Each structure stands twice: as C-alpha cells, then as structure tokens.
Tab-separated table of C-alpha atoms in Angstrom:
chain	number	residue	atom	x	y	z
A	82	ASP	CA	12.322	16.144	9.083
A	83	ILE	CA	14.661	15.396	6.170
A	84	ALA	CA	13.022	18.161	4.127
A	85	TRP	CA	13.715	20.626	6.917
A	86	GLN	CA	17.368	19.522	6.992
A	87	LYS	CA	17.934	19.553	3.233
A	88	LEU	CA	15.935	22.577	2.108
A	89	PRO	CA	17.169	26.134	2.597
A	90	LEU	CA	14.769	26.361	5.571
A	91	ALA	CA	17.362	24.655	7.757
A	92	ASN	CA	19.448	27.822	7.858
A	93	ALA	CA	16.542	30.251	7.896
A	94	LYS	CA	16.211	32.687	10.766
A	95	SER	CA	12.428	32.746	10.469
A	96	THR	CA	9.738	30.459	11.825
A	97	LEU	CA	7.424	28.449	9.607
A	98	VAL	CA	3.838	28.278	10.892
A	99	LEU	CA	1.061	26.301	9.240
A	100	THR	CA	-2.520	27.089	10.177
A	101	TYR	CA	-5.949	25.888	9.207
A	102	ASP	CA	-8.998	28.051	9.786
A	103	THR	CA	-11.527	25.848	11.580
A	104	ARG	CA	-13.780	28.831	12.340
A	105	GLY	CA	-13.496	28.054	16.036
A	106	GLN	CA	-14.659	24.447	15.648
A	107	ASP	CA	-12.741	21.259	16.252
A	108	LEU	CA	-12.257	19.179	13.152
A	109	PRO	CA	-14.571	16.173	13.258
A	110	VAL	CA	-13.066	12.752	13.796
A	111	VAL	CA	-14.872	10.080	11.854
A	112	GLN	CA	-14.302	6.457	12.735
A	113	ARG	CA	-16.233	3.724	11.030
A	114	ASP	CA	-16.399	0.450	12.904
A	115	ASP	CA	-19.093	-1.017	10.666
A	116	VAL	CA	-16.854	-1.712	7.650
A	117	LYS	CA	-17.558	-5.198	6.317
A	118	PHE	CA	-15.994	-6.945	3.332
A	119	SER	CA	-17.523	-9.835	1.415
A	120	SER	CA	-16.350	-13.246	2.508
A	121	ASP	CA	-17.134	-14.652	-0.945
A	122	ALA	CA	-14.990	-12.206	-2.932
A	123	SER	CA	-11.273	-11.620	-3.411
A	124	TYR	CA	-9.316	-8.481	-2.568
A	125	LEU	CA	-5.973	-7.612	-4.160
A	126	VAL	CA	-3.327	-5.801	-2.112
A	127	THR	CA	-0.398	-4.636	-4.235
A	128	GLY	CA	2.678	-4.108	-2.113
A	129	GLY	CA	1.057	-6.650	0.174
A	130	PHE	CA	4.311	-7.593	1.887
A	131	GLY	CA	5.364	-4.080	2.877
A	132	CYS	CA	4.350	-2.528	6.179
A	133	PHE	CA	1.336	-0.645	4.814
A	134	GLY	CA	0.269	-3.602	2.688
A	135	GLN	CA	0.465	-5.997	5.643
A	136	LYS	CA	-1.608	-3.675	7.828
A	137	THR	CA	-4.135	-3.371	5.001
A	138	ALA	CA	-4.343	-7.171	4.640
A	139	GLU	CA	-4.830	-7.642	8.398
A	140	TRP	CA	-7.515	-4.945	8.408
A	141	LEU	CA	-9.326	-6.635	5.511
A	142	VAL	CA	-9.355	-9.995	7.302
A	143	HIS	CA	-10.444	-8.339	10.558
A	144	HIS	CA	-13.393	-6.859	8.653
A	145	GLY	CA	-14.588	-10.036	6.966
A	146	ALA	CA	-12.435	-10.579	3.867
A	147	ARG	CA	-11.550	-14.258	3.472
A	148	HIS	CA	-9.769	-14.305	0.105
A	149	LEU	CA	-6.697	-12.141	-0.374
A	150	VAL	CA	-4.228	-11.741	-3.207
A	151	LEU	CA	-0.992	-10.241	-1.921
A	152	THR	CA	1.601	-9.106	-4.414
A	153	GLY	CA	5.113	-7.779	-4.212
A	154	ARG	CA	7.852	-7.578	-6.782
A	155	THR	CA	9.432	-10.718	-5.268
A	156	GLY	CA	6.358	-12.321	-3.670
A	157	ALA	CA	6.566	-14.281	-0.411
A	158	ASP	CA	10.257	-14.952	-0.929
A	159	ASN	CA	11.519	-15.032	2.649
A	160	ASP	CA	10.618	-16.501	6.027
A	161	ALA	CA	9.057	-13.296	7.355
A	162	ARG	CA	6.713	-12.988	4.374
A	163	LYS	CA	5.814	-16.679	4.513
A	164	ALA	CA	5.076	-16.306	8.230
A	165	PHE	CA	2.818	-13.340	7.466
A	166	VAL	CA	0.856	-15.401	4.932
A	167	ALA	CA	0.561	-18.214	7.497
A	168	LYS	CA	-0.722	-15.739	10.092
A	169	LEU	CA	-3.482	-14.581	7.720
A	170	GLU	CA	-4.374	-18.180	6.914
A	171	GLU	CA	-4.583	-18.989	10.633
A	172	ALA	CA	-7.038	-16.079	10.916
A	173	GLY	CA	-9.287	-17.777	8.332
A	174	ALA	CA	-8.125	-16.255	5.058
A	175	THR	CA	-7.161	-17.970	1.840
A	176	VAL	CA	-4.093	-16.171	0.510
A	177	LEU	CA	-2.634	-16.160	-2.972
A	178	ALA	CA	0.890	-14.757	-2.577
A	179	ALA	CA	2.306	-13.735	-5.932
A	180	ALA	CA	5.400	-12.077	-7.324
A	181	CYS	CA	4.108	-9.296	-9.546
A	182	ASP	CA	5.375	-5.872	-10.530
A	183	PRO	CA	2.276	-3.702	-11.113
A	184	ALA	CA	4.236	-1.680	-13.689
A	185	ASP	CA	4.624	-4.802	-15.870
A	186	ILE	CA	1.456	-5.311	-17.925
A	187	GLU	CA	2.307	-8.935	-18.781
A	188	GLN	CA	2.815	-9.843	-15.112
A	189	LEU	CA	-0.538	-8.185	-14.323
A	190	ARG	CA	-2.233	-10.107	-17.127
A	191	MET	CA	-0.882	-13.387	-15.734
A	192	LEU	CA	-1.925	-12.418	-12.200
A	193	PHE	CA	-5.500	-11.584	-13.213
A	194	ASN	CA	-5.756	-14.849	-15.160
A	195	ARG	CA	-4.617	-16.723	-12.039
A	196	ILE	CA	-7.106	-14.855	-9.839
A	197	GLU	CA	-9.908	-15.634	-12.285
A	198	LYS	CA	-8.939	-19.325	-12.327
A	199	ASP	CA	-8.143	-19.931	-8.641
A	200	MET	CA	-9.979	-17.339	-6.550
A	201	PRO	CA	-13.488	-15.971	-6.036
A	202	PRO	CA	-14.371	-12.879	-8.114
A	203	LEU	CA	-12.154	-9.856	-7.497
A	204	LYS	CA	-14.119	-7.144	-5.724
A	205	GLY	CA	-11.479	-4.651	-4.584
A	206	VAL	CA	-7.930	-3.460	-5.136
A	207	PHE	CA	-5.775	-1.738	-2.515
A	208	HIS	CA	-2.711	-0.249	-4.189
A	209	SER	CA	-0.071	-0.200	-1.442
A	210	GLY	CA	2.982	-0.740	-3.596
A	211	ALA	CA	5.731	1.831	-3.301
A	212	VAL	CA	9.407	2.448	-3.769
A	213	ILE	CA	10.727	4.722	-1.046
A	214	ILE	CA	13.632	7.004	-1.891
A	215	ASP	CA	14.218	9.299	1.051
A	216	GLN	CA	15.746	12.387	-0.472
A	217	PRO	CA	14.578	15.866	-1.499
A	218	ILE	CA	12.943	16.004	-4.911
A	219	ASN	CA	15.439	18.567	-6.196
A	220	GLU	CA	18.228	16.002	-5.651
A	221	ILE	CA	16.511	13.017	-7.302
A	222	GLU	CA	17.946	11.995	-10.649
A	223	LEU	CA	15.599	10.961	-13.458
A	224	PRO	CA	16.281	7.163	-13.351
A	225	ILE	CA	15.501	7.086	-9.603
A	226	PHE	CA	12.392	9.235	-10.125
A	227	ARG	CA	11.181	6.810	-12.812
A	228	GLN	CA	11.736	3.854	-10.455
A	229	VAL	CA	9.661	5.525	-7.742
A	230	MET	CA	6.843	6.542	-10.091
A	231	GLN	CA	6.700	3.152	-11.832
A	232	SER	CA	5.502	1.534	-8.635
A	233	LYS	CA	2.467	3.816	-8.827
A	234	ALA	CA	1.823	3.167	-12.529
C-alpha cells in the first residue's frame, strides 16, 4: 500500500494487473501437519521476541521442541517478553532468553558458548530478526539501509 502511495504509480491513469499462468489449474495448497521437532535438541530463534519470532517459537513448541533459545537485541527486557517466555515454559519448554545482536560476531560467539554449556545440542536456527523501516527504497539513506541489512547479516 505504501509503495502504491509513494511510487509514481499513485498518479498513473493506467491499471496495474499481475497474472500468473496456472494453465487452467488451481495452485496446490500444501499443508503439513506431521512436522515434528526433537525434544532432546535446542532450536535458536533470532528475533525471538518480535511477532514473527514469537509465532515461530510457539509453532516449534506445538510441534515437539522443548528447548528454545530466543534472542533479540535487548533480550527479554520487559514484562511482555518475560510473560512470553513464561508462557512457553508453561507449555513445557525450557527457554534461554538472551540479548544478542546477530550482526555482532562476539555476541554470537558468547551465545553459542552458552548454548553449548547450558542447553542440549543445537539442531536448528530460525532467523526471524529484522529491522523494519517502512519507506520506499529510493528514499532510504545509506545509514538506515545498513541498519536494516545488518539484522540479516
């Protein structure tokens, strides 16, 4: 929606139509209900306190994961984040909530040392960390662009 407002398309007199040739067939919908994660392994969710990260953590626990490492640049630093960790623990998970910026190699090194020391072996990583800057790319200045991209480093 913001792209439509900010790009020259907003004042265009033409219509934009996107199509996909399905050759007369409906696109298949695939839903897997048999996903199962190991209860004796750990799973790391970067950006684990954001909306997508929280949904990912809940989904992991719902599908058998019992050891989660949730990271965010500031960790579980407020009541809402602490309540989320408590909710996962009530559902049977052991949660290591850590402040860690995935763009900082030293913080990652310390995190992986802590996981190795305190948690079962790490079996999966779900990279949900993000910095959201809601503006058209042609208006983003380089320092802001770097900040956004660093979260995906």
